[in-house]
């Protein structure tokens, strides 16, 4: 029986370990390592202790996680020294210095270990010594890990990058919004682990939940539920109407403030889809799961699961149905294998933390394989039919006439799922990934997939009868605060003169399709000879739309014709985004570590009235850890100006985020890349 080593202390070699495990951005206060990869600790023996002799001295190491560690659950594991570590299971090997006073242990975790906080214990024939704690994360650098990603540039983007772009607007007017994910900010990883411990599955069965944390599919589904607070004490409360208390969703510029507020006082008010998705991306990356934020323009919300969006209108153009099409919707894709589905469904998996519909009784969605969505394999879990409909539902437009008759007047197989976007790898450019979600619209393959997915609900497209053609023309410059004209153009393509009622309505609309108040209305009764056109102009004035549009700055235009003689109804619709003012950012001088630098900020008020409660806020990421606000005043058509001073704390590349807010021009964002010099 070997004699007991008398341990004076254990050096976790934090700085060298976090460097090799790509966790250095978390700081060096704690040992944070990734699974399936060796890390080295050093045992310092007390003077007079039994010397360590390689090949003769033996002991057992115990690693355990969770409140009830059990070997049966894989939350407790015991392993002895061997000649060298292996990459398939927990293992350890030793190197001793010639003096025998220190022992270096190389410890490798299983690539299938549960993630979380671990305690490491040395067991010498029942004499146990605590060696310290470490945090174990998923490992995109380990080929045996379920989240392994082969490209280093993609690992840098989807695991290590702390800032990004989230795309909003309409598919014809896409604008990137800068976001600070901040997954390596102080305390954020602890909060992410706290989210896992607050989830109802942990509360009901901690042993089972901790054991399941080996599986990124399970963890991603838990996060999908916990980022919203609908069924639990999750991170964010959703709000799609007027915000009179809490923080307006458009005001957030990063995840860190949200997560810290949740950890301190519970669910945070408020978020909308891009905020839910951004926070989910932060938590996923913090835990080691490669993740990207994705925007789907013209995103369908299919309430009855028939893969068809049925837009039912009244004769006046008012929407009656429950189905809706959002101007855009934002979710996340996470990278992992799918052993539950088969290797052909590995890769990107969509999950959506925005609370829309329940899944297994809980407001969560996914993860669903992108390859399953693209192929129409809707029996593959989780929630594939709902996500398939979001990107590929067909649309049928119906009108309920005044006599009660419901008439189909148009339909589309191409209007849903446009310009699906994410930030490009290694740059701030937009990357269109529509092809990853579906085959080209209208192609034979895409129609085959749709018909396979819809089964018996196949939509038969009908050719449009010769008659009226309706379209909407827009002005060249539609700037927030300006007056401008829009025009509905009606063309008679039939061989007979037609008489009809011509309506043109505009109203404020939110990004999720919910309609607000009217911004203007025009109507006429027109007689249109064969081959001729009639125009209906409508002037949109700031005095009419300024008080009713939301911070999304969206106005929906609807042109309608009703021919009572033939019972024909035609409708054209467009949603416009009013251009927002730009923030000009200029740094006075170079950014140097520990030296103050000033950011000069300028924004032109486009409105014919003064702005109240104006403020510029700047926030830095990575080596620019600050959040500074300055209040300003600005008159009509005048410039708002501010000079904000900040001090960089470390050298390297970073991003300076700027937000302008006021009572009438809300949440205007911009950013510049900053290189901080020594």
Tab-separated table of N, CA and C in Angstrom, residues 5 20 39 73 90 130 140 178-179 273 315 323 344 379 383 504 518 524 572 605-606 628:
chain	number	residue	atom	x	y	z
A	5	UNK	N	0.551	11.082	0.226
A	5	UNK	CA	1.241	12.338	-0.053
A	5	UNK	C	0.636	13.431	0.812
A	20	UNK	N	-4.638	27.718	-23.343
A	20	UNK	CA	-4.753	26.571	-24.255
A	20	UNK	C	-6.205	26.143	-24.467
A	39	UNK	N	-5.873	19.490	-19.201
A	39	UNK	CA	-5.367	20.669	-18.498
A	39	UNK	C	-4.418	20.180	-17.410
A	73	UNK	N	-25.151	8.705	-12.779
A	73	UNK	CA	-25.646	9.812	-13.607
A	73	UNK	C	-24.539	10.485	-14.398
A	90	UNK	N	-12.588	10.384	-18.847
A	90	UNK	CA	-11.791	11.047	-17.824
A	90	UNK	C	-10.516	10.237	-17.586
A	130	UNK	N	-9.330	18.149	-1.011
A	130	UNK	CA	-9.910	18.996	-2.052
A	130	UNK	C	-8.833	19.765	-2.788
A	140	UNK	N	-15.765	23.394	-28.849
A	140	UNK	CA	-15.852	23.395	-30.316
A	140	UNK	C	-14.528	23.055	-30.970
A	178	UNK	N	-25.999	47.085	-34.313
A	178	UNK	CA	-24.869	46.521	-33.559
A	178	UNK	C	-25.334	45.981	-32.210
A	179	UNK	N	-24.695	44.905	-31.766
A	179	UNK	CA	-25.045	44.305	-30.475
A	179	UNK	C	-23.782	43.816	-29.774
A	273	UNK	N	-38.151	40.117	-30.145
A	273	UNK	CA	-37.481	38.925	-30.678
A	273	UNK	C	-35.975	39.065	-30.798
A	315	UNK	N	-64.073	43.848	-46.567
A	315	UNK	CA	-64.043	44.636	-47.803
A	315	UNK	C	-63.219	45.907	-47.661
A	323	UNK	N	-53.749	34.207	-38.290
A	323	UNK	CA	-52.422	34.032	-38.868
A	323	UNK	C	-51.810	35.398	-39.156
A	344	UNK	N	-27.105	12.812	-40.900
A	344	UNK	CA	-27.500	13.698	-41.996
A	344	UNK	C	-28.180	14.966	-41.502
A	379	UNK	N	-41.215	15.512	-39.212
A	379	UNK	CA	-41.393	14.636	-38.045
A	379	UNK	C	-40.149	14.643	-37.162
A	383	UNK	N	-40.108	20.817	-33.027
A	383	UNK	CA	-40.893	21.946	-33.541
A	383	UNK	C	-40.589	22.286	-34.996
A	504	UNK	N	-57.404	53.486	-50.758
A	504	UNK	CA	-55.967	53.529	-50.455
A	504	UNK	C	-55.820	53.923	-48.983
A	518	UNK	N	-54.499	54.693	-38.212
A	518	UNK	CA	-54.410	55.145	-39.597
A	518	UNK	C	-53.511	56.369	-39.701
A	524	UNK	N	-61.955	56.606	-54.105
A	524	UNK	CA	-62.546	57.143	-55.320
A	524	UNK	C	-63.368	56.050	-55.976
A	572	UNK	N	-53.244	45.292	-53.064
A	572	UNK	CA	-51.781	45.399	-53.110
A	572	UNK	C	-51.323	45.973	-51.781
A	605	UNK	N	-31.505	66.186	-36.170
A	605	UNK	CA	-32.927	65.977	-35.911
A	605	UNK	C	-33.701	66.195	-37.203
A	606	UNK	N	-34.332	65.161	-37.771
A	606	UNK	CA	-35.035	65.322	-39.039
A	606	UNK	C	-36.453	65.890	-38.876
A	628	UNK	N	-21.498	55.028	-20.702
A	628	UNK	CA	-21.533	56.452	-20.363
A	628	UNK	C	-22.694	57.100	-21.096
